[in-house]
Amino acid sequence: MKVHEGSYVNGAWQPVTTAESVAVVNPATEEVIAHVAAGSAQDVDAAVRAARAAFPDWAATPPARRAARIAALRDAVAARADEIAATVTAELGAPPKLAQAVHVGLPVAVAGSYAELLATYPFEEKVGNSTVLMEPVGVVGAITPWNYPLHQIVAKVVPALAAGCTVVLKPAENTPLTALLFAQAVHESGLPAGVFNMVTGLGPVAGQALVEHEGVDMVSFTGSTAVGRRVGALAGGAVKRVALELGGKSASVLLPGADVAAAVRGSLANALSNSGQRCSALTRVLVHRDRYEEAVAVAAEALAGYVPGERLGPLVSAAQRDRVVGYIEKGIAEGARLVTGGPTPPLARGFYVSPTLFADVTPEMTIAQEEIFGPVVVFLRYEDEEDALRIANGTDYGLAGAVWGEPEAATAFARRMEAGQIDVNGGRFNALAPFGGYKRSGIGRELGAHGLTEYLHTKSLQF
Ligand code: NAD
């Protein structure tokens, strides 16, 4: 099987300096479908040098011209929509409808939003006797996870380019084929050579080399909290700017005024989308003790509709499947009530896990505290609103949340939750609203105007 070149540097595909490669596995069939080159520190160095060389001209390019290039990039990605969706299905296992609508649709919309934002974004403002200039931070090292292979790339690369930064991307090793298509789209969009560069490969090798490289001014990382800590410590040691989008354990709180059926179905749809491989998944459902059994019954019925191999895709890898099954076994061992699902594989082939519901879960249980990253939802019982708030805020994470109930009470509750984005009564995802975490869920924000400012310095001129 041919090894795909994974190093796109200075506007051209380059062979990497190692003979190493990463195997890409289709998680629905367990078959190896491709090999992609694994770059070394030397390859990362070449990419960073190209990004540094391209920085002055790109930073000086007027925003309207940067917007035109970003619009062209959006169009080049959209033109490859079918190919990208099929690739996301092949390497991540996303069901085809989800792949089209979310894995391709969302990044196309996000890229378009930055082309539009550049038309009006004020890169200068007056503050008393000062003029404040917003200037690009420099060379950005972007490191992305596999769960939304294209969205995670676009949510970093496009605002960085919009700000006037140049970029070196190290995409996730499980889903490099989507990243190769993105680089191809960059090539077709006519972005000047060296403005976007990419090196595929392993996190501890190519990823770490990128974080440590002296020519990188900022690291933008999305992934696990464990790796994020390390990346943050390295960047902090070098006094580099860092943005971290990490894990979550988000709560969906059904206040006494909630429509229980709608709230449970809405929470499950959120928690099980992408096979539960979502950092912002609403995996803890909190219900008042008077409505608890009713909510669990609705959930059990709704979960029957998430048929593995149809509506529910596999997990990305055998390792992730094993990790999730381990959490299910731990939930049983710690005394939670297994309502549906469980550790037994639902299909003979593929890294599938049954949609799993635990009831009688208490806040200190492992399955109520740690991120599982699979189709597993836990239901907790609360006594009153203060108890619900304590449980909702009682984890190390603070990425997202949801509240359901009478609108005023639900909004007041949402204001007291420690999380970066909270959906009130099923409020829809907004690709222009800032996305990011409180507490151990991260530092910084992505998307919209807030996502752009991450990549900007301020400079004040006094008159
Ligand atoms: P991961 O931390 O294992 O890997 C993420 C990226 O970091 C990959 O590209 C990997 O190659 C790289 N990496 C690994 N070790 C590295 C090192 N030592 N130095 C530099 N880079 C390194 O995470 P994952 O398994 O790919 O993704 C799942 C995690 O991502 C989950 O915890 C999830 O919550 C989190 N996530 C967060 C968000 C968010 O926006 N907050 C979004 C999606 C996923």
mmCIF file of C-alpha atoms and ligand atoms in Angstrom, residues 143-147 152 170-173 203-204 207-208 221-224 227 230 245-247 279 371 373 399 435, ligand 1:
data_model
loop_
_atom_site.group_PDB
_atom_site.id
_atom_site.type_symbol
_atom_site.label_atom_id
_atom_site.label_comp_id
_atom_site.label_asym_id
_atom_site.label_seq_id
_atom_site.Cartn_x
_atom_site.Cartn_y
_atom_site.Cartn_z
ATOM 1 C CA ILE A 143 -2.451 20.517 16.956
ATOM 2 C CA THR A 144 -5.828 18.851 16.407
ATOM 3 C CA PRO A 145 -7.715 15.719 17.551
ATOM 4 C CA TRP A 146 -9.553 13.156 15.434
ATOM 5 C CA ASN A 147 -13.142 13.529 16.659
ATOM 6 C CA GLN A 152 -10.979 21.047 14.463
ATOM 7 C CA LYS A 170 -0.020 18.687 13.038
ATOM 8 C CA PRO A 171 -3.323 16.829 12.572
ATOM 9 C CA ALA A 172 -4.450 13.771 14.549
ATOM 10 C CA GLU A 173 -2.779 10.507 13.593
ATOM 11 C CA GLY A 203 1.927 13.491 18.806
ATOM 12 C CA PRO A 204 4.977 12.800 20.961
ATOM 13 C CA GLY A 207 3.459 17.384 17.842
ATOM 14 C CA GLN A 208 5.959 17.882 20.595
ATOM 15 C CA PHE A 221 -4.079 22.681 20.927
ATOM 16 C CA THR A 222 -7.299 20.668 21.043
ATOM 17 C CA GLY A 223 -7.236 17.264 22.656
ATOM 18 C CA SER A 224 -7.148 15.489 25.981
ATOM 19 C CA VAL A 227 -1.705 16.080 26.779
ATOM 20 C CA ARG A 230 1.968 19.010 28.996
ATOM 21 C CA GLU A 245 -9.472 23.170 24.136
ATOM 22 C CA LEU A 246 -9.622 20.099 26.350
ATOM 23 C CA GLY A 247 -12.055 17.575 27.744
ATOM 24 C CA CYS A 279 -15.817 17.149 24.103
ATOM 25 C CA GLU A 371 -14.690 11.933 30.454
ATOM 26 C CA PHE A 373 -15.797 9.860 25.096
ATOM 27 C CA LEU A 399 -16.804 22.997 28.871
ATOM 28 C CA PHE A 435 -16.519 28.046 22.290
HETATM 29 P P1 NAD B 1 -4.966 13.596 22.380
HETATM 30 O O1 NAD B 1 -4.670 14.579 23.444
HETATM 31 O O2 NAD B 1 -4.459 12.218 22.528
HETATM 32 O O3 NAD B 1 -4.378 14.102 20.993
HETATM 33 C C1 NAD B 1 -4.690 15.360 20.435
HETATM 34 C C2 NAD B 1 -3.563 15.795 19.511
HETATM 35 O O4 NAD B 1 -2.381 15.989 20.268
HETATM 36 C C3 NAD B 1 -3.223 14.767 18.430
HETATM 37 O O5 NAD B 1 -2.906 15.444 17.238
HETATM 38 C C4 NAD B 1 -1.969 14.106 18.990
HETATM 39 O O6 NAD B 1 -1.126 13.592 18.000
HETATM 40 C C5 NAD B 1 -1.307 15.277 19.689
HETATM 41 N N1 NAD B 1 -0.353 14.903 20.750
HETATM 42 C C6 NAD B 1 -0.347 13.771 21.516
HETATM 43 N N2 NAD B 1 0.713 13.795 22.364
HETATM 44 C C7 NAD B 1 1.358 14.966 22.152
HETATM 45 C C8 NAD B 1 2.511 15.579 22.727
HETATM 46 N N3 NAD B 1 3.217 14.982 23.686
HETATM 47 N N4 NAD B 1 2.873 16.799 22.284
HETATM 48 C C9 NAD B 1 2.167 17.419 21.329
HETATM 49 N N5 NAD B 1 1.084 16.890 20.728
HETATM 50 C C10 NAD B 1 0.676 15.682 21.128
HETATM 51 O O7 NAD B 1 -6.533 13.648 22.192
HETATM 52 P P2 NAD B 1 -7.440 12.806 21.203
HETATM 53 O O8 NAD B 1 -7.557 11.427 21.744
HETATM 54 O O9 NAD B 1 -6.978 12.969 19.793
HETATM 55 O O10 NAD B 1 -8.830 13.581 21.311
HETATM 56 C C11 NAD B 1 -9.759 13.323 22.304
HETATM 57 C C12 NAD B 1 -9.707 14.398 23.357
HETATM 58 O O11 NAD B 1 -9.865 15.678 22.775
HETATM 59 C C13 NAD B 1 -10.840 14.293 24.360
HETATM 60 O O12 NAD B 1 -10.337 14.414 25.672
HETATM 61 C C14 NAD B 1 -11.730 15.476 24.044
HETATM 62 O O13 NAD B 1 -12.474 15.969 25.099
HETATM 63 C C15 NAD B 1 -10.770 16.461 23.530
HETATM 64 N N6 NAD B 1 -11.470 17.411 22.690
HETATM 65 C C16 NAD B 1 -11.670 18.684 23.133
HETATM 66 C C17 NAD B 1 -12.364 19.593 22.348
HETATM 67 C C18 NAD B 1 -12.610 21.005 22.794
HETATM 68 O O14 NAD B 1 -12.920 21.829 21.960
HETATM 69 N N7 NAD B 1 -12.530 21.328 24.051
HETATM 70 C C19 NAD B 1 -12.816 19.204 21.119
HETATM 71 C C20 NAD B 1 -12.609 17.896 20.709
HETATM 72 C C21 NAD B 1 -11.918 17.018 21.488
#
